[in-house]
Amino acid sequence: MRDLGVGFRYLLKGQRWVARHGKSYGFGLLPGLITLVLYAAALVALALWGEDAVAWATPFADGWSSPWLGLFRGFLTAVLFALALLLSVVTFTAVTLLVGQPFYENLSEKVDRDVSPDGHAPESGLPLWRELWISARDSLRIVLRAALWGVLLFACGFIPVVGQTAVPVIGFFVTGFFLTEELTAVALQRRSVELRTRLGLLRSRKTLVWGFGTPLAVAFLIPFVAVFLMPGAVAGATLMARELLGEEIREDGGEGEGAVTTLPQPPSGSSSPA
């Protein structure tokens, strides 16, 4: 359970890092703002026409008497919107990271240089188009996995009591895991760590991942918060990636600005993916 607190501290340390590096924070806001506008438009459209979509998908209920028809379709509309919110939280990170690949790569490299004992940041050596392709391909795979979990949780939501209590909590933990995978991918892809291995690393430290990603998933439900937390989340995920790989993290500030002060901890069982 100690890892829960460690993961949350990495989230806070990432926010503190960008607070000390205002220029990096400012550039890191741009991709999130662009993505937020796109997602807000999609959710507004769903709110306006979601009921019509549910009515089209349930023609068998057209002959039902009042109030059962309204209650049934109203419930499905609410569940549809809730599912859309869940998927938007998961995919927002993937889309924002894809849109802002050059911005976040640069930010992650600066974090690595700042906390690395030799001031070195690992580089993939790949051209930008290749990095974008790998990022898009891996993000699609993660989104598909998240969508499968979303469908499963949606179905479990119909179970009395459990669907209204345990399922939402599980949903936040699942969302937090996938959010953390997307965020740590920025640093791990530069180290040529494949998706399968990345998932193995994260599964080997689930409580660490949940401590970082679950509070972030909850915060991302608040409008506009995701945009302002994204740069710090990338910075914190870079620090956590270093711990997962057992890389040393320097205690003193590399540029005299008080860099992260944490000690490295060798990863547990991270040599082979789950």
Coordinates of N, CA, C and O in Angstrom, one line a residue, residues 106-243:
N106 N 9.6 17.2 -25.7 CA 10.5 18.2 -25.3 C 10.5 18.4 -23.8 O 11.5 18.5 -23.1
L107 N 9.2 18.5 -23.2 CA 9.1 18.6 -21.8 C 9.7 17.4 -21.0 O 10.4 17.6 -20.0
S108 N 9.4 16.2 -21.5 CA 9.9 15.0 -20.8 C 11.4 14.9 -20.9 O 12.0 14.5 -19.9
E109 N 12.0 15.3 -22.0 CA 13.4 15.4 -22.1 C 14.0 16.3 -21.1 O 15.1 16.1 -20.5
K110 N 13.4 17.5 -20.9 CA 13.9 18.5 -19.9 C 13.9 17.9 -18.5 O 14.8 18.2 -17.7
V111 N 12.8 17.2 -18.2 CA 12.7 16.6 -16.9 C 13.8 15.6 -16.7 O 14.5 15.6 -15.6
D112 N 14.0 14.7 -17.7 CA 15.1 13.7 -17.6 C 16.5 14.4 -17.4 O 17.3 14.0 -16.6
R113 N 16.7 15.4 -18.1 CA 18.0 16.1 -18.0 C 18.2 16.8 -16.6 O 19.3 16.8 -16.1
D114 N 17.1 17.3 -16.1 CA 17.1 18.0 -14.8 C 17.4 17.0 -13.7 O 18.1 17.4 -12.7
V115 N 16.9 15.8 -13.7 CA 17.0 14.9 -12.6 C 18.1 13.8 -12.8 O 18.4 13.0 -11.9
S116 N 18.6 13.7 -14.0 CA 19.6 12.7 -14.3 C 21.0 13.1 -13.7 O 21.4 14.3 -13.8
P117 N 21.7 12.2 -13.0 CA 23.0 12.6 -12.4 C 24.0 13.1 -13.4 O 24.8 14.0 -13.1
D118 N 23.9 12.7 -14.7 CA 24.9 13.2 -15.7 C 24.2 14.2 -16.6 O 24.8 14.6 -17.6
G119 N 23.0 14.6 -16.3 CA 22.3 15.6 -17.2 C 21.9 15.1 -18.5 O 21.7 15.9 -19.4
H120 N 21.8 13.8 -18.7 CA 21.5 13.2 -20.0 C 20.1 12.7 -20.1 O 19.5 12.2 -19.1
A121 N 19.5 13.0 -21.2 CA 18.1 12.5 -21.5 C 18.2 11.5 -22.6 O 18.7 11.7 -23.7
P122 N 17.6 10.3 -22.4 CA 17.6 9.2 -23.4 C 16.9 9.7 -24.6 O 15.9 10.4 -24.5
E123 N 17.3 9.3 -25.8 CA 16.7 9.7 -27.1 C 16.5 8.4 -27.9 O 17.3 7.5 -27.9
S124 N 15.4 8.4 -28.6 CA 15.0 7.3 -29.4 C 15.8 7.2 -30.7 O 16.1 6.1 -31.2
G125 N 16.3 8.3 -31.2 CA 17.0 8.3 -32.4 C 16.2 8.2 -33.7 O 16.7 8.1 -34.8
L126 N 14.9 8.2 -33.5 CA 13.9 8.0 -34.6 C 13.5 9.3 -35.2 O 13.4 10.3 -34.4
P127 N 13.2 9.4 -36.4 CA 12.6 10.6 -37.0 C 11.2 10.9 -36.4 O 10.5 10.0 -35.9
L128 N 10.8 12.2 -36.5 CA 9.5 12.6 -35.9 C 8.3 11.8 -36.4 O 7.5 11.3 -35.7
W129 N 8.3 11.5 -37.7 CA 7.2 10.8 -38.3 C 7.1 9.4 -37.8 O 6.0 8.9 -37.6
R130 N 8.2 8.8 -37.5 CA 8.2 7.4 -37.0 C 7.7 7.4 -35.5 O 7.0 6.5 -35.1
E131 N 8.2 8.4 -34.7 CA 7.7 8.5 -33.4 C 6.2 8.7 -33.3 O 5.5 8.2 -32.5
L132 N 5.7 9.6 -34.2 CA 4.2 9.8 -34.3 C 3.5 8.6 -34.6 O 2.4 8.3 -34.1
W133 N 4.0 7.8 -35.6 CA 3.3 6.6 -36.0 C 3.3 5.6 -34.8 O 2.2 5.0 -34.5
I134 N 4.4 5.4 -34.1 CA 4.4 4.5 -33.0 C 3.5 4.9 -31.9 O 2.8 4.1 -31.3
S135 N 3.5 6.2 -31.6 CA 2.6 6.8 -30.6 C 1.1 6.6 -31.0 O 0.3 6.1 -30.1
A136 N 0.8 6.8 -32.2 CA -0.6 6.7 -32.7 C -1.0 5.2 -32.6 O -2.1 4.8 -32.2
R137 N -0.1 4.3 -33.1 CA -0.4 2.9 -33.1 C -0.6 2.3 -31.7 O -1.6 1.6 -31.4
D138 N 0.3 2.7 -30.7 CA 0.2 2.2 -29.4 C -1.0 2.8 -28.7 O -1.7 2.1 -27.9
S139 N -1.3 4.1 -28.9 CA -2.5 4.7 -28.3 C -3.8 4.1 -28.8 O -4.7 3.9 -27.9
L140 N -3.8 3.7 -30.0 CA -5.0 3.0 -30.5 C -5.2 1.7 -29.8 O -6.3 1.3 -29.4
R141 N -4.1 1.0 -29.6 CA -4.2 -0.3 -28.9 C -4.7 -0.1 -27.4 O -5.5 -0.9 -26.9
I142 N -4.2 0.9 -26.8 CA -4.6 1.2 -25.4 C -6.1 1.6 -25.4 O -6.9 1.2 -24.5
V143 N -6.5 2.5 -26.3 CA -7.9 2.9 -26.4 C -8.8 1.7 -26.6 O -9.9 1.6 -26.0
L144 N -8.4 0.8 -27.4 CA -9.3 -0.4 -27.6 C -9.4 -1.2 -26.4 O -10.5 -1.7 -26.0
R145 N -8.3 -1.4 -25.6 CA -8.3 -2.1 -24.4 C -9.3 -1.4 -23.4 O -10.0 -2.0 -22.7
A146 N -9.1 0.0 -23.3 CA -9.9 0.8 -22.4 C -11.4 0.7 -22.8 O -12.3 0.6 -22.0
A147 N -11.7 0.6 -24.1 CA -13.1 0.5 -24.6 C -13.7 -0.8 -24.2 O -14.9 -0.9 -23.8
L148 N -12.9 -1.9 -24.2 CA -13.4 -3.2 -23.8 C -13.8 -3.2 -22.3 O -14.8 -3.7 -21.9
W149 N -12.9 -2.5 -21.5 CA -13.2 -2.4 -20.1 C -14.4 -1.5 -19.9 O -15.3 -1.8 -19.0
G150 N -14.6 -0.5 -20.7 CA -15.7 0.4 -20.6 C -17.0 -0.4 -20.9 O -18.0 -0.2 -20.2
V151 N -17.0 -1.3 -21.9 CA -18.2 -2.0 -22.3 C -18.5 -3.0 -21.1 O -19.7 -3.2 -20.7
L152 N -17.5 -3.6 -20.6 CA -17.7 -4.6 -19.5 C -18.3 -3.9 -18.2 O -19.2 -4.4 -17.6
L153 N -17.7 -2.7 -17.9 CA -18.2 -2.0 -16.7 C -19.6 -1.4 -17.0 O -20.5 -1.4 -16.1
F154 N -19.9 -1.1 -18.3 CA -21.3 -0.6 -18.6 C -22.3 -1.8 -18.4 O -23.3 -1.6 -17.8
A155 N -21.9 -3.0 -18.8 CA -22.8 -4.1 -18.6 C -23.0 -4.4 -17.1 O -24.1 -4.7 -16.6
C156 N -21.8 -4.3 -16.3 CA -21.9 -4.6 -14.9 C -22.7 -3.5 -14.1 O -23.2 -3.7 -13.0
G157 N -22.9 -2.3 -14.8 CA -23.6 -1.3 -14.2 C -25.1 -1.6 -14.0 O -25.8 -1.0 -13.2
F158 N -25.6 -2.7 -14.6 CA -27.0 -3.1 -14.5 C -27.2 -4.0 -13.3 O -28.3 -4.3 -13.0
I159 N -26.1 -4.4 -12.7 CA -26.2 -5.3 -11.5 C -26.7 -4.5 -10.3 O -26.1 -3.5 -10.0
P160 N -27.8 -4.9 -9.7 CA -28.3 -4.1 -8.5 C -27.2 -3.9 -7.5 O -26.5 -4.8 -7.2
V161 N -27.2 -2.8 -6.9 CA -26.3 -2.4 -5.8 C -24.8 -2.3 -6.2 O -24.2 -1.3 -6.2
V162 N -24.3 -3.4 -6.7 CA -22.9 -3.5 -7.2 C -22.7 -2.5 -8.3 O -21.7 -1.8 -8.3
G163 N -23.6 -2.4 -9.2 CA -23.5 -1.5 -10.4 C -23.5 -0.1 -10.0 O -22.9 0.8 -10.7
Q164 N -24.1 0.3 -8.9 CA -24.1 1.7 -8.4 C -23.1 2.0 -7.4 O -22.9 3.2 -7.0
T165 N -22.3 1.0 -6.9 CA -21.3 1.3 -5.8 C -19.9 0.9 -6.3 O -19.1 1.7 -6.5
A166 N -19.7 -0.4 -6.5 CA -18.4 -1.0 -6.7 C -17.9 -0.6 -8.2 O -16.8 -0.3 -8.4
V167 N -18.9 -0.7 -9.1 CA -18.5 -0.5 -10.5 C -17.9 0.9 -10.8 O -16.8 1.0 -11.5
P168 N -18.5 2.0 -10.3 CA -17.8 3.3 -10.5 C -16.4 3.4 -9.9 O -15.5 4.0 -10.5
V169 N -16.2 2.8 -8.8 CA -14.9 2.8 -8.1 C -13.9 2.0 -9.0 O -12.8 2.5 -9.3
I170 N -14.3 0.9 -9.4 CA -13.4 0.1 -10.3 C -13.1 0.8 -11.6 O -12.0 0.8 -12.1
G171 N -14.1 1.5 -12.1 CA -13.9 2.3 -13.3 C -12.9 3.4 -13.2 O -12.1 3.6 -14.1
F172 N -12.8 4.0 -12.0 CA -11.7 5.0 -11.8 C -10.4 4.4 -11.7 O -9.4 5.0 -12.2
F173 N -10.2 3.2 -11.1 CA -9.0 2.5 -11.1 C -8.5 2.1 -12.4 O -7.3 2.2 -12.8
V174 N -9.5 1.6 -13.2 CA -9.1 1.1 -14.6 C -8.7 2.3 -15.4 O -7.7 2.3 -16.1
T175 N -9.5 3.4 -15.3 CA -9.1 4.6 -16.0 C -7.7 5.2 -15.6 O -6.9 5.6 -16.5
G176 N -7.5 5.1 -14.3 CA -6.2 5.6 -13.8 C -5.0 4.8 -14.4 O -4.0 5.3 -14.7
F177 N -5.2 3.5 -14.5 CA -4.2 2.6 -15.0 C -3.8 3.0 -16.5 O -2.7 3.2 -16.9
F178 N -4.9 3.2 -17.3 CA -4.7 3.5 -18.7 C -4.1 4.9 -18.9 O -3.3 5.2 -19.8
L179 N -4.6 5.8 -18.1 CA -4.0 7.2 -18.1 C -2.5 7.2 -17.8 O -1.7 7.8 -18.5
T180 N -2.1 6.4 -16.8 CA -0.7 6.3 -16.5 C 0.1 5.7 -17.6 O 1.2 6.1 -17.9
E181 N -0.5 4.7 -18.3 CA 0.2 4.1 -19.4 C 0.5 5.1 -20.5 O 1.6 5.2 -21.0
E182 N -0.5 5.9 -20.8 CA -0.4 6.8 -21.9 C 0.7 7.9 -21.5 O 1.5 8.3 -22.3
L183 N 0.7 8.3 -20.3 CA 1.6 9.4 -19.8 C 3.0 8.9 -19.7 O 4.0 9.6 -20.1
T184 N 3.2 7.7 -19.1 CA 4.6 7.2 -19.0 C 5.1 6.8 -20.4 O 6.4 6.7 -20.6
A185 N 4.3 6.6 -21.4 CA 4.7 6.2 -22.7 C 5.6 7.3 -23.3 O 6.5 7.0 -24.1
V186 N 5.4 8.5 -23.0 CA 6.2 9.6 -23.5 C 7.7 9.4 -23.2 O 8.5 9.5 -24.1
A187 N 8.0 9.0 -22.0 CA 9.4 8.8 -21.6 C 9.8 7.4 -22.0 O 11.0 7.3 -22.4
L188 N 9.0 6.4 -21.9 CA 9.4 5.1 -22.2 C 9.6 4.8 -23.6 O 10.5 4.0 -24.0
Q189 N 8.9 5.5 -24.5 CA 9.1 5.3 -25.9 C 10.4 5.9 -26.4 O 11.0 5.3 -27.3
R190 N 10.9 6.9 -25.7 CA 12.2 7.5 -26.0 C 13.3 6.5 -25.6 O 14.4 6.6 -26.2
R191 N 12.9 5.6 -24.7 CA 13.9 4.5 -24.3 C 13.7 3.2 -25.1 O 14.2 2.2 -24.7
S192 N 12.9 3.3 -26.1 CA 12.6 2.2 -27.0 C 12.0 1.0 -26.3 O 12.2 -0.2 -26.6
V193 N 11.1 1.3 -25.2 CA 10.4 0.3 -24.5 C 9.1 0.0 -25.2 O 8.3 0.9 -25.4
E194 N 8.9 -1.2 -25.6 CA 7.7 -1.6 -26.4 C 6.5 -1.6 -25.5 O 6.6 -1.7 -24.3
L195 N 5.3 -1.6 -26.1 CA 4.0 -1.5 -25.4 C 3.9 -2.7 -24.5 O 3.5 -2.5 -23.3
R196 N 4.2 -3.9 -25.0 CA 4.0 -5.1 -24.1 C 4.8 -5.0 -22.9 O 4.4 -5.3 -21.8
T197 N 6.1 -4.5 -23.0 CA 7.0 -4.4 -21.9 C 6.5 -3.3 -20.9 O 6.6 -3.4 -19.7
R198 N 6.0 -2.2 -21.5 CA 5.5 -1.1 -20.7 C 4.3 -1.6 -19.8 O 4.2 -1.3 -18.6
L199 N 3.4 -2.3 -20.4 CA 2.3 -2.8 -19.6 C 2.8 -3.8 -18.5 O 2.2 -3.8 -17.4
G200 N 3.8 -4.6 -18.8 CA 4.4 -5.4 -17.8 C 5.0 -4.6 -16.7 O 4.8 -5.0 -15.5
L201 N 5.7 -3.6 -17.0 CA 6.2 -2.7 -15.9 C 5.1 -2.1 -15.0 O 5.2 -2.1 -13.8
L202 N 4.1 -1.7 -15.6 CA 3.0 -1.0 -14.9 C 2.2 -2.1 -14.0 O 1.9 -1.8 -12.9
R203 N 2.0 -3.3 -14.6 CA 1.3 -4.3 -13.8 C 2.1 -4.8 -12.7 O 1.6 -5.2 -11.7
S204 N 3.5 -4.7 -12.8 CA 4.3 -5.1 -11.7 C 4.2 -4.2 -10.5 O 4.7 -4.5 -9.4
R205 N 3.7 -2.9 -10.7 CA 3.6 -1.9 -9.6 C 2.2 -1.3 -9.7 O 2.1 -0.1 -9.8
K206 N 1.2 -2.1 -9.6 CA -0.2 -1.6 -9.8 C -0.5 -0.5 -8.8 O -1.2 0.5 -9.2
T207 N -0.1 -0.7 -7.5 CA -0.5 0.3 -6.5 C 0.2 1.6 -6.8 O -0.4 2.7 -6.5
L208 N 1.4 1.6 -7.3 CA 2.1 2.8 -7.7 C 1.4 3.5 -8.8 O 1.2 4.7 -8.8
V209 N 0.9 2.7 -9.8 CA 0.2 3.3 -10.9 C -1.1 3.8 -10.5 O -1.5 4.9 -10.9
W210 N -1.8 3.1 -9.6 CA -3.1 3.6 -9.1 C -3.0 4.9 -8.3 O -3.8 5.8 -8.4
G211 N -1.9 5.0 -7.5 CA -1.7 6.2 -6.7 C -1.4 7.4 -7.6 O -1.8 8.5 -7.2
F212 N -0.9 7.2 -8.7 CA -0.6 8.3 -9.7 C -1.8 8.6 -10.6 O -2.3 9.7 -10.7
G213 N -2.4 7.5 -11.2 CA -3.4 7.7 -12.2 C -4.8 7.9 -11.7 O -5.6 8.6 -12.3
T214 N -5.2 7.2 -10.6 CA -6.6 7.3 -10.1 C -7.0 8.7 -9.7 O -8.0 9.2 -10.1
P215 N -6.2 9.4 -8.9 CA -6.5 10.8 -8.5 C -6.6 11.7 -9.8 O -7.4 12.6 -9.9
L216 N -5.7 11.4 -10.7 CA -5.7 12.2 -12.0 C -7.0 11.9 -12.8 O -7.6 12.9 -13.3
A217 N -7.5 10.7 -12.8 CA -8.7 10.3 -13.5 C -9.9 11.1 -12.9 O -10.8 11.6 -13.6
V218 N -9.9 11.2 -11.5 CA -11.0 11.9 -10.8 C -10.9 13.4 -11.2 O -11.9 14.0 -11.4
A219 N -9.7 13.9 -11.1 CA -9.5 15.4 -11.4 C -9.9 15.7 -12.9 O -10.4 16.8 -13.1
F220 N -9.6 14.8 -13.8 CA -10.0 15.0 -15.2 C -11.4 15.1 -15.5 O -11.9 15.6 -16.5
L221 N -12.3 14.7 -14.5 CA -13.7 14.8 -14.7 C -14.2 16.3 -14.5 O -15.3 16.6 -14.9
I222 N -13.4 17.1 -13.9 CA -13.7 18.5 -13.7 C -13.3 19.3 -14.9 O -12.2 19.2 -15.4
P223 N -14.3 20.0 -15.5 CA -14.0 20.7 -16.8 C -12.8 21.6 -16.6 O -12.5 22.3 -15.6
F224 N -12.0 21.6 -17.7 CA -10.7 22.4 -17.8 C -9.6 21.9 -17.0 O -8.4 22.3 -17.3
V225 N -9.8 21.1 -15.9 CA -8.7 20.7 -15.1 C -7.7 19.9 -15.9 O -6.5 20.1 -15.7
A226 N -8.1 19.0 -16.7 CA -7.2 18.2 -17.5 C -6.2 19.0 -18.3 O -5.0 18.6 -18.3
V227 N -6.7 20.1 -18.8 CA -5.8 21.0 -19.6 C -4.6 21.5 -18.8 O -3.4 21.4 -19.2
F228 N -4.9 21.9 -17.6 CA -3.9 22.6 -16.7 C -3.0 21.5 -16.0 O -1.9 21.9 -15.6
L229 N -3.5 20.3 -15.9 CA -2.7 19.3 -15.2 C -1.9 18.5 -16.1 O -0.9 17.8 -15.7
M230 N -2.2 18.5 -17.4 CA -1.5 17.7 -18.4 C 0.1 17.9 -18.4 O 0.8 16.9 -18.3
P231 N 0.6 19.1 -18.5 CA 2.0 19.3 -18.5 C 2.7 18.7 -17.2 O 3.7 18.0 -17.3
G232 N 2.1 18.9 -16.1 CA 2.7 18.4 -14.8 C 2.5 16.9 -14.8 O 3.4 16.2 -14.2
A233 N 1.4 16.3 -15.4 CA 1.2 14.9 -15.4 C 2.3 14.2 -16.2 O 2.8 13.1 -15.9
V234 N 2.7 14.8 -17.3 CA 3.7 14.3 -18.2 C 5.1 14.3 -17.4 O 5.9 13.4 -17.4
A235 N 5.3 15.4 -16.7 CA 6.6 15.5 -15.9 C 6.6 14.5 -14.8 O 7.6 13.8 -14.6
G236 N 5.5 14.3 -14.1 CA 5.4 13.3 -13.0 C 5.6 11.9 -13.6 O 6.2 11.1 -12.9
A237 N 5.0 11.6 -14.7 CA 5.0 10.3 -15.3 C 6.5 10.0 -15.8 O 6.9 8.9 -15.7
T238 N 7.2 11.0 -16.2 CA 8.6 10.8 -16.6 C 9.4 10.4 -15.3 O 10.3 9.5 -15.4
L239 N 9.2 11.1 -14.2 CA 9.9 10.7 -13.0 C 9.5 9.3 -12.6 O 10.4 8.5 -12.2
M240 N 8.2 8.9 -12.7 CA 7.8 7.6 -12.3 C 8.4 6.5 -13.3 O 8.7 5.4 -12.8
A241 N 8.5 6.9 -14.5 CA 9.1 6.0 -15.5 C 10.6 5.6 -15.1 O 11.0 4.5 -15.2
R242 N 11.3 6.7 -14.6 CA 12.7 6.4 -14.2 C 12.7 5.4 -13.0 O 13.6 4.6 -12.9
E243 N 11.7 5.5 -12.1 CA 11.7 4.6 -11.0 C 11.4 3.2 -11.5 O 12.0 2.2 -11.0

